[in-house]
Amino acid sequence: MEGETNADTLPVLEARLEQAQLLKKVVDAIKDLVQDCNFDCNDSGIALQAMDNSHVALVSMMLKSESFSPFRCDRNIALGINLTSLQKVLRCAQNEDILTLKAEDAPDVVNMVFESADSDRLSEYDIKLMDIDQEHLGIPDTEYAATINMPSSEFQRICRDLTALSESVSIECTKEGVKFACNGDIGSGAVTLRSHTDVEKPDRNVEINLSEPVALTFSLKYLVNFCKASGLSDSVRLCLSNEVPLLVEYALSNNSYLRFYLAPKVSPL
Amino acid sequence: MEGETNADTLPVLEARLEQAQLLKKVVDAIKDLVQDCNFDCNDSGIALQAMDNSHVALVSMMLKSESFSPFRCDRNIALGINLTSLQKVLRCAQNEDILTLKAEDAPDVVNMVFESADSDRLSEYDIKLMDIDQEHLGIPDTEYAATINMPSSEFQRICRDLTALSESVSIECTKEGVKFACNGDIGSGAVTLRSHTDVEKPDRNVEINLSEPVALTFSLKYLVNFCKASGLSDSVRLCLSNEVPLLVEYALSNNSYLRFYLAPKVSPL
DNA sequence: CGGCTTGCTA
DNA sequence: TAGCAAGCCG
């Protein structure tokens, strides 16, 4: 009997994240693109997919169950959350806090508990949930013509720098390297990175895998936005094919990831 | 004869404060609550008492004569000062400056001199005084049902965090701990601190003295305002009794202090 | 890693 | 003028 009583109150979802920071950074990185979205929870982890308002960009986050310890999700549930509210609550976490997410079956709220490392402080928040029409998008598992791995800080720097000159950037990839170029009223700019690997400084590596040359143009505003995720990973992967959205991927531990897709600009040539 | 001449110009008040910073921080902390007020000077020190415009909060500052070196006040005088003016002048002090306050008998102005520590810089300001009707308030020396000592930074953090969710907070104190809880449109939040003392980190201690459990609700806006005084002291003391204003006290050296009182919200139960 | 100071935006 | 955010320093 005690078991049953316990089962009644046992949340359907219970996920403990050693670093509340991780979720905080994810939300900081996406909340300018997406206002409200579902966190889809099942036994494999917590996933989020959403398009930005103008339907040019798409965010796809996957936090695998292995990124939590422990992780339990007895039923598939979708937590519809306003990201501004979530961000407000995550700001209440201290940097080293441990976060536990909990939700009941058919929940009205998601419960978030922050524990200080030494456990003498416990903060608990409930965020009200909302019903969100899920436009779940099957993202085809594309074979990309070009894949670039580079330091995320370098990509961020390039995007920021070029923003000073233009609203869009062309990314041109050959076997030898990748060229970010733009053209604007005050002049033009281009940053070229050569493919190189250095065993001494692996975090500075630029690796290029290419089956055919690619050249595409993208909105810098969005790319700069994606780069807010730089704090999540030292490196970023860019995947391109002609006439297909760019994939910008930040890999996290345990095969978790944060991905952004961005449709190319139709070039007026 | 020379002595008499000298006596004519000798100020009635002369108070030298090693850290101009102290007064600057005090004024910064209270000037959003109070615009104009009297600094009551007598041989025991300089005191200030004022209610905020809405008569919900009360500020009480006491700078004991021992906090000055030297301190001399030959007659009781009240210096009616506009705090915005005072703040402007105090901004002219550099961080390590020494401040000397001077006033004549029945003064029109208060004179403030800032000396740099190495004495190669001297600034002098006169602030015009104003007549302020003194509504001097006898504050009863209450025995509180609950007294909490905690790091001032932690109290500040809690008040700021909860502001994201609501305009008011309930403070609930039991022997085991103190719980700050609130409820708002986006959800609810609660921070619980356990009473604990750690000889290693005394500045992290949370000490609770309680004669009976207390639960009261207060405006977060005011509490956040009080917390501007956090820079004056590493710890803060909260004193609560049911149906009595909360006392938030920042203790300074030499038994000087800055105290805030805040009437509880009438709970709509 | 945390706190503080400065600058920017509302 | 006040509140929020980013960058720098300890």
XYZ file of C-alpha atoms (C1' of nucleotides) in Angstrom:
558
model
C 0.000 0.000 0.000
C 2.764 2.301 0.852
C 4.158 1.568 -2.561
C 0.961 2.634 -4.276
C 0.635 5.827 -2.319
C 4.161 6.598 -3.198
C 3.466 5.906 -6.880
C 0.621 8.421 -6.840
C 2.897 11.187 -5.844
C 5.976 10.053 -7.736
C 6.515 12.446 -10.601
C 6.390 11.092 -14.138
C 9.511 13.031 -14.974
C 12.471 13.462 -12.689
C 15.724 14.622 -14.163
C 18.737 15.805 -12.214
C 21.257 17.983 -13.973
C 24.563 18.442 -12.174
C 25.012 21.792 -13.831
C 22.013 24.052 -13.829
C 24.302 26.239 -15.946
C 23.868 23.978 -18.936
C 20.160 24.576 -19.251
C 20.653 28.245 -18.473
C 23.073 28.623 -21.359
C 20.828 26.730 -23.726
C 17.894 28.959 -22.908
C 19.999 32.104 -23.173
C 21.108 30.949 -26.608
C 17.679 30.233 -28.046
C 15.269 32.561 -26.360
C 15.713 35.348 -28.860
C 14.642 32.970 -31.587
C 11.779 31.228 -29.879
C 9.298 32.512 -27.308
C 7.286 29.459 -26.311
C 8.049 25.855 -27.003
C 7.548 22.297 -25.920
C 10.160 20.339 -24.061
C 9.389 16.808 -25.198
C 10.326 14.319 -22.532
C 10.601 10.597 -22.971
C 12.866 7.851 -21.722
C 15.638 8.831 -24.108
C 15.872 12.380 -22.781
C 14.487 15.856 -23.285
C 14.155 17.319 -26.764
C 13.072 20.664 -28.129
C 12.381 21.730 -31.676
C 11.088 25.063 -32.787
C 11.173 27.435 -35.688
C 11.761 31.087 -35.202
C 8.886 33.465 -35.881
C 9.917 34.186 -39.433
C 10.400 30.495 -40.196
C 13.909 31.061 -41.460
C 15.710 29.336 -38.623
C 15.082 26.204 -36.633
C 16.409 25.207 -33.235
C 16.794 21.589 -32.242
C 18.022 20.667 -28.801
C 18.549 17.157 -27.492
C 19.531 16.506 -23.909
C 20.026 12.754 -23.704
C 19.029 10.912 -20.576
C 22.732 10.164 -20.038
C 23.354 13.864 -19.500
C 21.264 13.605 -16.345
C 21.931 11.593 -13.229
C 19.538 10.164 -12.520
C 16.980 10.450 -15.277
C 13.548 8.931 -15.187
C 10.612 9.572 -17.497
C 7.781 7.069 -17.259
C 5.581 8.509 -19.972
C 6.058 10.761 -22.945
C 5.088 14.267 -21.892
C 5.373 17.633 -23.552
C 6.111 20.611 -21.300
C 4.980 23.804 -23.001
C 7.137 26.540 -21.538
C 7.524 30.250 -22.099
C 11.259 30.737 -22.430
C 11.231 34.176 -20.863
C 9.688 32.716 -17.734
C 12.131 29.840 -17.806
C 15.025 32.226 -18.155
C 13.820 34.262 -15.208
C 13.705 31.179 -13.044
C 17.055 29.871 -14.255
C 18.576 33.200 -13.264
C 17.670 32.291 -9.719
C 20.090 29.393 -9.855
C 23.555 30.041 -8.543
C 26.419 29.063 -10.726
C 27.257 25.777 -9.080
C 23.713 24.722 -8.319
C 22.336 21.306 -9.123
C 19.004 21.382 -10.915
C 16.255 18.808 -10.644
C 13.311 18.988 -13.032
C 10.094 17.307 -12.038
C 6.682 17.004 -13.636
C 3.559 15.021 -12.873
C 1.439 13.268 -15.431
C -0.652 15.788 -17.418
C 1.065 18.563 -15.536
C 0.036 22.180 -14.983
C 3.501 23.146 -13.889
C 7.060 21.991 -14.114
C 8.900 21.978 -10.832
C 12.528 23.070 -10.676
C 14.673 22.599 -7.611
C 18.064 24.240 -7.197
C 20.334 22.810 -4.556
C 23.528 24.473 -3.522
C 26.504 22.148 -3.569
C 26.629 22.143 0.226
C 22.866 21.697 0.454
C 22.196 24.407 2.983
C 20.179 26.321 0.440
C 17.276 24.956 -1.478
C 15.243 26.953 -3.947
C 12.177 25.589 -5.571
C 10.199 27.055 -8.419
C 7.075 26.050 -10.273
C 6.633 27.362 -13.780
C 3.169 27.305 -15.230
C 2.866 25.335 -18.436
C 0.999 26.235 -21.581
C -0.511 24.275 -24.433
C 1.546 24.714 -27.535
C 0.543 23.437 -30.930
C 3.325 21.183 -31.917
C 4.478 21.586 -35.442
C 6.906 18.724 -35.149
C 9.279 18.841 -38.019
C 10.925 15.796 -39.412
C 14.434 16.982 -40.075
C 15.887 14.807 -42.816
C 19.251 13.296 -41.950
C 21.070 14.988 -44.788
C 24.444 13.989 -46.178
C 26.180 17.319 -46.349
C 28.549 18.301 -49.125
C 30.798 20.100 -46.664
C 31.412 19.765 -42.954
C 33.597 22.194 -41.032
C 34.692 21.798 -37.437
C 36.204 24.875 -35.899
C 36.584 26.645 -32.558
C 33.235 28.104 -31.577
C 34.890 31.297 -30.370
C 36.468 31.753 -33.774
C 33.163 31.345 -35.556
C 31.607 33.829 -33.166
C 34.367 36.316 -33.740
C 34.062 36.057 -37.513
C 30.314 36.534 -37.482
C 30.540 39.521 -35.177
C 33.329 41.094 -37.194
C 31.539 40.769 -40.502
C 28.338 42.175 -39.044
C 30.077 45.524 -39.060
C 30.130 45.433 -42.854
C 27.059 43.656 -44.049
C 23.865 41.881 -43.167
C 24.826 38.686 -44.893
C 27.849 36.487 -45.344
C 28.788 34.015 -48.017
C 30.392 30.818 -46.826
C 32.528 29.230 -49.472
C 34.155 25.935 -48.759
C 36.829 24.118 -50.711
C 39.191 21.329 -49.723
C 41.835 23.849 -48.744
C 39.747 26.039 -46.554
C 36.616 27.973 -45.806
C 36.048 31.600 -46.695
C 33.549 33.865 -44.964
C 33.029 36.902 -47.154
C 30.749 39.878 -47.243
C 30.151 43.088 -49.061
C 28.616 46.270 -47.776
C 28.351 50.007 -48.101
C 31.575 50.798 -46.352
C 33.529 48.075 -48.101
C 33.989 44.348 -48.109
C 35.558 41.775 -45.861
C 36.619 38.174 -45.949
C 38.046 35.763 -43.412
C 39.673 32.619 -44.750
C 40.513 29.677 -42.545
C 42.802 26.913 -43.776
C 42.126 23.398 -42.730
C 44.715 22.473 -40.095
C 45.169 20.208 -37.145
C 47.657 20.663 -34.385
C 48.061 17.911 -31.844
C 49.384 20.474 -29.403
C 46.334 22.699 -29.615
C 43.424 20.509 -30.636
C 40.956 23.193 -29.603
C 42.310 25.427 -32.354
C 41.767 22.860 -35.102
C 39.873 23.592 -38.264
C 38.817 20.390 -39.994
C 37.074 20.271 -43.319
C 35.359 17.279 -44.886
C 34.107 17.904 -48.349
C 32.551 15.878 -51.118
C 31.946 18.858 -53.391
C 32.635 22.588 -53.186
C 29.884 24.699 -51.679
C 29.088 28.411 -51.661
C 26.043 29.761 -49.880
C 24.890 33.046 -48.384
C 23.295 33.506 -44.956
C 21.894 36.205 -42.729
C 24.543 37.316 -40.253
C 21.928 38.381 -37.747
C 20.880 34.792 -37.262
C 24.405 33.442 -37.192
C 25.372 35.943 -34.496
C 22.348 34.784 -32.586
C 23.329 31.129 -32.855
C 26.772 32.028 -31.588
C 25.312 32.813 -28.184
C 25.659 29.073 -27.717
C 29.444 29.320 -27.939
C 29.705 28.969 -24.180
C 28.288 25.474 -24.425
C 31.105 23.983 -26.433
C 34.643 24.866 -27.466
C 33.943 23.791 -31.005
C 31.178 24.165 -33.522
C 30.357 22.166 -36.604
C 29.009 23.786 -39.757
C 27.374 21.527 -42.317
C 26.515 22.826 -45.777
C 25.038 21.591 -49.026
C 23.859 23.711 -51.891
C 20.239 24.827 -51.578
C 19.854 23.204 -48.169
C 19.726 24.895 -44.759
C 23.024 25.330 -42.991
C 23.396 23.246 -39.858
C 25.287 24.840 -36.953
C 25.871 22.256 -34.260
C 27.193 22.590 -30.716
C 27.947 19.124 -29.399
C 27.442 18.597 -25.680
C 28.545 15.706 -23.487
C 26.822 12.325 -23.823
C 25.721 12.943 -27.411
C 23.463 15.745 -26.323
C 23.490 18.695 -28.663
C 22.139 22.078 -29.606
C 21.588 22.536 -33.342
C 20.521 25.492 -35.401
C 19.367 25.342 -38.989
C 19.311 28.371 -41.237
C 17.905 28.599 -44.769
C 20.320 30.140 -47.266
C 19.539 33.460 -48.849
C 18.453 33.176 -52.417
C 21.438 34.725 -54.081
C 20.482 37.364 -56.644
C 22.988 36.241 -59.256
C 41.708 87.594 22.981
C 43.005 85.392 20.291
C 41.185 82.571 22.026
C 37.833 84.320 21.771
C 38.283 85.133 18.138
C 39.069 81.549 17.558
C 35.972 80.452 19.456
C 33.796 82.584 17.223
C 34.837 80.659 14.156
C 35.152 77.236 15.748
C 32.376 75.099 14.318
C 29.780 73.613 16.637
C 30.050 70.313 14.820
C 33.255 68.800 13.574
C 33.247 65.128 12.678
C 35.991 63.339 10.791
C 35.109 60.099 9.059
C 38.047 57.998 7.893
C 35.952 56.525 5.122
C 33.890 58.950 3.118
C 32.654 55.729 1.466
C 30.601 54.890 4.500
C 28.391 57.953 4.277
C 28.232 57.587 0.509
C 26.914 54.062 0.798
C 24.425 55.048 3.447
C 23.049 57.830 1.277
C 22.942 55.588 -1.783
C 20.992 53.051 0.221
C 18.341 55.412 1.552
C 17.906 58.148 -0.984
C 15.302 56.278 -2.989
C 13.196 56.084 0.137
C 13.694 59.559 1.505
C 14.263 62.867 -0.259
C 14.951 65.351 2.488
C 15.752 64.685 6.091
C 17.405 65.928 9.218
C 20.763 64.692 10.386
C 20.428 65.133 14.141
C 23.785 65.800 15.677
C 24.617 65.685 19.334
C 27.506 64.529 21.448
C 26.607 60.878 21.006
C 26.824 61.024 17.240
C 24.743 61.678 14.155
C 21.305 60.161 13.767
C 18.707 60.149 11.029
C 15.138 58.950 11.044
C 12.657 59.225 8.263
C 9.648 57.530 6.804
C 9.330 56.988 3.113
C 6.680 58.964 1.261
C 4.086 56.229 1.449
C 4.693 55.743 5.185
C 5.243 52.024 4.724
C 8.932 52.001 5.463
C 11.123 53.772 7.965
C 14.859 54.365 7.905
C 16.876 54.804 11.044
C 20.574 55.504 10.891
C 22.884 55.961 13.841
C 26.502 56.920 13.385
C 27.964 56.934 16.882
C 30.575 59.469 17.832
C 33.042 56.556 18.130
C 32.743 55.968 14.391
C 34.408 59.349 13.909
C 37.869 60.433 14.898
C 37.733 62.967 16.177
C 34.120 63.843 16.896
C 32.953 66.984 18.541
C 29.462 68.404 18.789
C 28.978 71.219 21.266
C 25.240 71.717 20.836
C 22.388 69.661 19.495
C 21.782 70.708 15.919
C 19.604 69.373 13.155
C 21.015 69.579 9.634
C 18.145 69.455 7.143
C 19.657 68.044 3.970
C 18.347 67.136 0.559
C 19.749 63.681 -0.061
C 20.054 64.165 -3.793
C 22.297 67.144 -3.180
C 24.248 65.225 -0.595
C 24.681 62.316 -2.964
C 25.963 64.620 -5.679
C 28.569 66.020 -3.355
C 29.553 62.623 -1.996
C 30.151 61.477 -5.573
C 32.939 64.012 -5.624
C 34.789 62.012 -3.004
C 37.373 59.524 -4.202
C 37.281 56.038 -2.864
C 39.855 56.409 -0.130
C 39.074 59.979 0.846
C 38.670 61.106 4.421
C 35.598 63.209 5.085
C 35.241 65.960 7.636
C 31.804 67.410 8.333
C 31.547 70.841 9.870
C 28.664 73.084 10.835
C 28.330 76.364 12.702
C 25.694 77.128 15.250
C 22.316 77.775 13.575
C 23.927 76.947 10.272
C 22.881 77.784 6.721
C 25.194 75.217 5.277
C 27.056 72.084 6.197
C 30.668 72.065 5.145
C 32.249 68.874 3.821
C 35.964 68.457 3.246
C 37.457 65.499 1.386
C 41.120 64.800 1.896
C 42.983 62.215 -0.079
C 44.778 59.685 2.089
C 48.152 61.147 1.176
C 46.823 64.668 1.755
C 47.870 66.062 -1.581
C 44.322 66.727 -2.581
C 41.699 68.693 -0.707
C 38.142 69.290 -1.856
C 35.645 71.337 0.043
C 31.913 71.646 -0.461
C 29.122 73.535 1.246
C 25.623 72.124 1.012
C 22.746 74.471 1.727
C 20.508 73.356 4.516
C 16.750 73.393 4.676
C 14.194 73.506 7.459
C 12.475 70.192 7.804
C 9.557 69.525 10.073
C 10.721 66.813 12.326
C 8.240 64.051 12.859
C 10.467 62.270 15.315
C 9.219 58.790 15.819
C 9.732 56.876 18.973
C 10.536 53.397 17.795
C 9.625 50.940 20.522
C 12.369 48.538 21.450
C 10.440 45.422 20.514
C 11.230 41.895 21.589
C 10.997 40.016 18.316
C 9.607 36.508 17.946
C 12.237 35.616 15.374
C 15.698 36.931 14.642
C 17.694 35.800 11.639
C 21.304 36.622 10.955
C 22.454 35.820 7.478
C 24.918 36.994 4.842
C 23.665 40.269 3.429
C 24.594 39.162 -0.086
C 22.410 36.105 0.276
C 19.446 38.152 1.425
C 19.995 40.478 -1.494
C 20.210 37.592 -3.918
C 16.999 36.038 -2.626
C 15.060 39.296 -2.837
C 16.290 39.960 -6.349
C 15.528 36.433 -7.503
C 12.008 36.434 -6.187
C 11.314 39.830 -7.723
C 11.302 38.030 -11.068
C 8.180 36.198 -9.955
C 6.158 38.436 -7.684
C 5.795 41.758 -5.966
C 5.657 40.309 -2.503
C 7.330 37.619 -0.476
C 6.265 35.695 2.554
C 8.929 35.097 5.165
C 8.248 32.085 7.265
C 10.540 31.249 10.085
C 10.764 28.109 12.160
C 13.525 26.753 14.349
C 14.925 24.724 11.482
C 15.095 27.429 8.913
C 13.625 30.360 7.122
C 11.609 30.173 3.945
C 11.142 33.026 1.486
C 8.224 32.193 -0.797
C 6.239 33.923 -3.476
C 3.586 33.376 -6.072
C 3.076 35.096 -9.379
C 1.750 34.933 -12.897
C 4.513 32.816 -14.324
C 4.655 30.431 -11.384
C 5.883 30.290 -7.833
C 9.178 30.193 -6.043
C 10.619 29.489 -2.639
C 14.080 29.652 -1.151
C 14.728 27.811 2.074
C 17.761 28.380 4.241
C 18.659 26.041 7.034
C 20.096 27.418 10.193
C 23.776 26.497 10.166
C 27.079 27.702 11.481
C 30.446 26.806 10.085
C 33.509 27.912 11.987
C 35.454 27.745 8.726
C 33.166 30.132 6.902
C 31.556 32.328 9.545
C 30.465 34.821 6.902
C 28.189 32.173 5.412
C 26.394 31.482 8.681
C 22.645 31.542 9.021
C 21.601 31.872 12.642
C 18.027 31.762 13.809
C 16.729 32.721 17.215
C 13.081 32.046 17.661
C 10.597 32.230 20.482
C 7.609 31.446 18.298
C 7.099 30.650 14.616
C 6.403 33.648 12.401
C 4.984 34.068 8.914
C 4.580 37.494 7.356
C 4.340 38.992 3.888
C 6.276 42.007 2.620
C 6.720 44.100 -0.472
C 9.748 42.918 -2.418
C 10.266 46.347 -3.921
C 11.110 47.760 -0.509
C 13.250 44.832 0.509
C 15.272 45.084 -2.691
C 15.684 48.749 -1.903
C 16.932 48.053 1.616
C 19.412 45.599 0.146
C 21.296 48.455 -1.445
C 22.880 48.671 1.979
C 24.470 45.246 1.538
C 27.795 46.869 0.783
C 27.855 48.289 4.312
C 27.996 44.979 6.087
C 28.642 41.329 5.288
C 25.682 40.286 7.354
C 22.158 41.438 7.888
C 19.748 40.795 10.703
C 16.051 40.289 10.108
C 13.747 40.626 13.095
C 10.140 39.558 12.843
C 7.076 39.384 15.016
C 3.552 38.844 13.859
C 1.732 42.057 12.968
C 4.774 44.177 13.649
C 7.059 45.837 11.121
C 10.022 43.806 9.962
C 13.373 45.186 11.069
C 16.253 44.826 8.623
C 19.470 45.846 10.292
C 22.943 46.399 8.916
C 25.368 46.686 11.794
C 28.326 48.995 11.326
C 31.466 49.355 13.398
C 31.285 50.977 16.841
C 27.615 50.120 17.331
C 26.632 52.388 14.516
C 23.896 50.966 12.346
C 21.526 51.404 9.458
C 18.044 50.024 10.105
C 15.007 49.698 7.927
C 11.516 48.960 9.130
C 8.798 47.663 6.838
C 5.151 47.154 7.700
C 3.847 43.727 6.712
C 1.239 43.404 4.011
C -2.165 42.664 5.370
C -2.521 39.105 4.210
C -5.823 38.516 2.441
C -6.573 35.205 4.170
C 34.537 30.900 -10.092
C 32.621 34.854 -7.871
C 32.307 39.694 -7.099
C 32.786 44.321 -8.561
C 32.818 48.080 -11.787
C 31.540 50.179 -15.960
C 28.597 50.853 -19.904
C 24.260 50.482 -22.311
C 19.248 50.492 -22.766
C 14.716 51.473 -21.342
C 17.611 58.282 -13.526
C 17.306 53.348 -12.703
C 17.772 48.594 -14.030
C 20.143 45.050 -16.772
C 24.116 43.087 -18.987
C 28.902 42.526 -20.221
C 33.815 42.726 -19.199
C 37.642 42.875 -15.896
C 39.961 41.802 -11.554
C 40.913 39.213 -7.361
